[in-house]
Short mmCIF file of C-alpha atoms in Angstrom, two decimals:
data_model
loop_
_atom_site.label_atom_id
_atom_site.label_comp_id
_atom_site.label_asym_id
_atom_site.label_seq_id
_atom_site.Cartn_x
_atom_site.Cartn_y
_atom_site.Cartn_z
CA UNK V 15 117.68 98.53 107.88
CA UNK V 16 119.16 102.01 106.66
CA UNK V 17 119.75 102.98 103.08
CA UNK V 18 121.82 105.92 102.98
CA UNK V 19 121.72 108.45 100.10
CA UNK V 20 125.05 109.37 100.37
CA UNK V 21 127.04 106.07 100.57
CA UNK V 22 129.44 105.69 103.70
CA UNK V 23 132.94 105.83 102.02
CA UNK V 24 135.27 105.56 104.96
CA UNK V 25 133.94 101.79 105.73
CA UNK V 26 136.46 99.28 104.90
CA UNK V 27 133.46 96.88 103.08
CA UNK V 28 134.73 93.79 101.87
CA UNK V 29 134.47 94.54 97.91
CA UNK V 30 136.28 98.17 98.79
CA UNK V 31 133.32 99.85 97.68
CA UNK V 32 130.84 102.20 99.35
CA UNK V 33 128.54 101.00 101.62
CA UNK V 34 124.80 102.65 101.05
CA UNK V 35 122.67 100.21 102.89
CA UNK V 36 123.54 98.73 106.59
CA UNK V 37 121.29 95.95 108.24
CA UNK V 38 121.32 95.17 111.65
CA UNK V 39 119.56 91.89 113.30
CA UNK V 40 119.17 91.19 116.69
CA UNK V 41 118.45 87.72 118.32
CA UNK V 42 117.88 86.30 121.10
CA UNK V 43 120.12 83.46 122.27
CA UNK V 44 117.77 80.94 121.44
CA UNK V 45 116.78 81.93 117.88
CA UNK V 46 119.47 81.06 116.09
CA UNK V 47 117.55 79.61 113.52
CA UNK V 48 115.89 82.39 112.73
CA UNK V 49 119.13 84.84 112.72
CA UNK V 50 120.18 82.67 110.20
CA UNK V 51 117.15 82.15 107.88
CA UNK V 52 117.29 86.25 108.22
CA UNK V 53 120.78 86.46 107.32
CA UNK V 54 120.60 84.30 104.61
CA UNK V 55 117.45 85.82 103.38
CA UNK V 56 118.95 89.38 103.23
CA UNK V 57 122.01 87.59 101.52
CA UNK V 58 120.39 85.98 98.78
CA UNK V 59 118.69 89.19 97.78
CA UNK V 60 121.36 91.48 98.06
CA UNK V 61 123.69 89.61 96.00
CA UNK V 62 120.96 90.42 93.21
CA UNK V 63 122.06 93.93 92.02
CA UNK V 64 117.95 94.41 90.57
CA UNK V 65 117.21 94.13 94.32
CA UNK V 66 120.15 96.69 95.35
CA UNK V 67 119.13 99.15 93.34
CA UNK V 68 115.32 98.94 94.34
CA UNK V 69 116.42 99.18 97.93
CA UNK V 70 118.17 102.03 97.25
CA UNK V 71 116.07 103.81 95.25
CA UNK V 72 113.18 103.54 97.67
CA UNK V 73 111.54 107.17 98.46
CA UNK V 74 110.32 106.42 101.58
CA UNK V 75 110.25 103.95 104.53
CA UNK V 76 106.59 102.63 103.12
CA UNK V 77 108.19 101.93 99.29
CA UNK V 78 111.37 100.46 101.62
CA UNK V 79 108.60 98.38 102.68
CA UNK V 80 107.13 97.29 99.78
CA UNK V 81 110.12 96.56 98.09
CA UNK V 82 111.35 94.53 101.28
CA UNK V 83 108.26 91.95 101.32
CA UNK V 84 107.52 91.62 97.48
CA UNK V 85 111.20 90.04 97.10
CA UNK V 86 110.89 87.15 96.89
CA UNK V 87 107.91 86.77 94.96
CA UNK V 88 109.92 88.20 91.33
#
C-alpha cells in the first residue's frame, strides 16, 4: 500500500481523477480465495470516502496501520 501526498495526475484512473493511494497484492497461484477476499476487502472500504480520507491523511506508516485494521470495526 502507498498513499502519496502529491496525487499521481498523469494515471489514466477510471473516474479521471488523481490517483493518491496505489495497492498492490500478490498471490500465489493457489490462493485465489484469498486475493479475492483482499480485493474485495480493500474495495468495500475504499468506496467509503470517510475511509479515503483517513488513509490519506495518515502521518505515518504506524497511523496507516491503525487506520488499516480498525476498518471494519466503525
Amino acid at each position: 500500500l502507498c498513499v502519496t501526498k502529491n496525487p499521481i495526475r498523469d494515471y489514466e484512473s477510471l473516474d479521471g481523477k488523481p490517483v493518491q493511494i496505489v495497492i498492490m497484492i500478490i498471490a500465489g497461484r493457489n490462493n485465489h480465495t484469498e486475493y479475492i477476499s483482499t480485493l474485495s476487502l480493500f474495495s468495500k472500504h475504499l468506496k467509503d470516502e470517510t475511509s479515503r480520507d483517513k488513509i490519506c491523511s495518515a502521518r505515518d506508516k504506524d497511523e496507516l496501520y491503525t487506520i488499516l485494521t480498525t476498518l471494519g470495526r466503525h
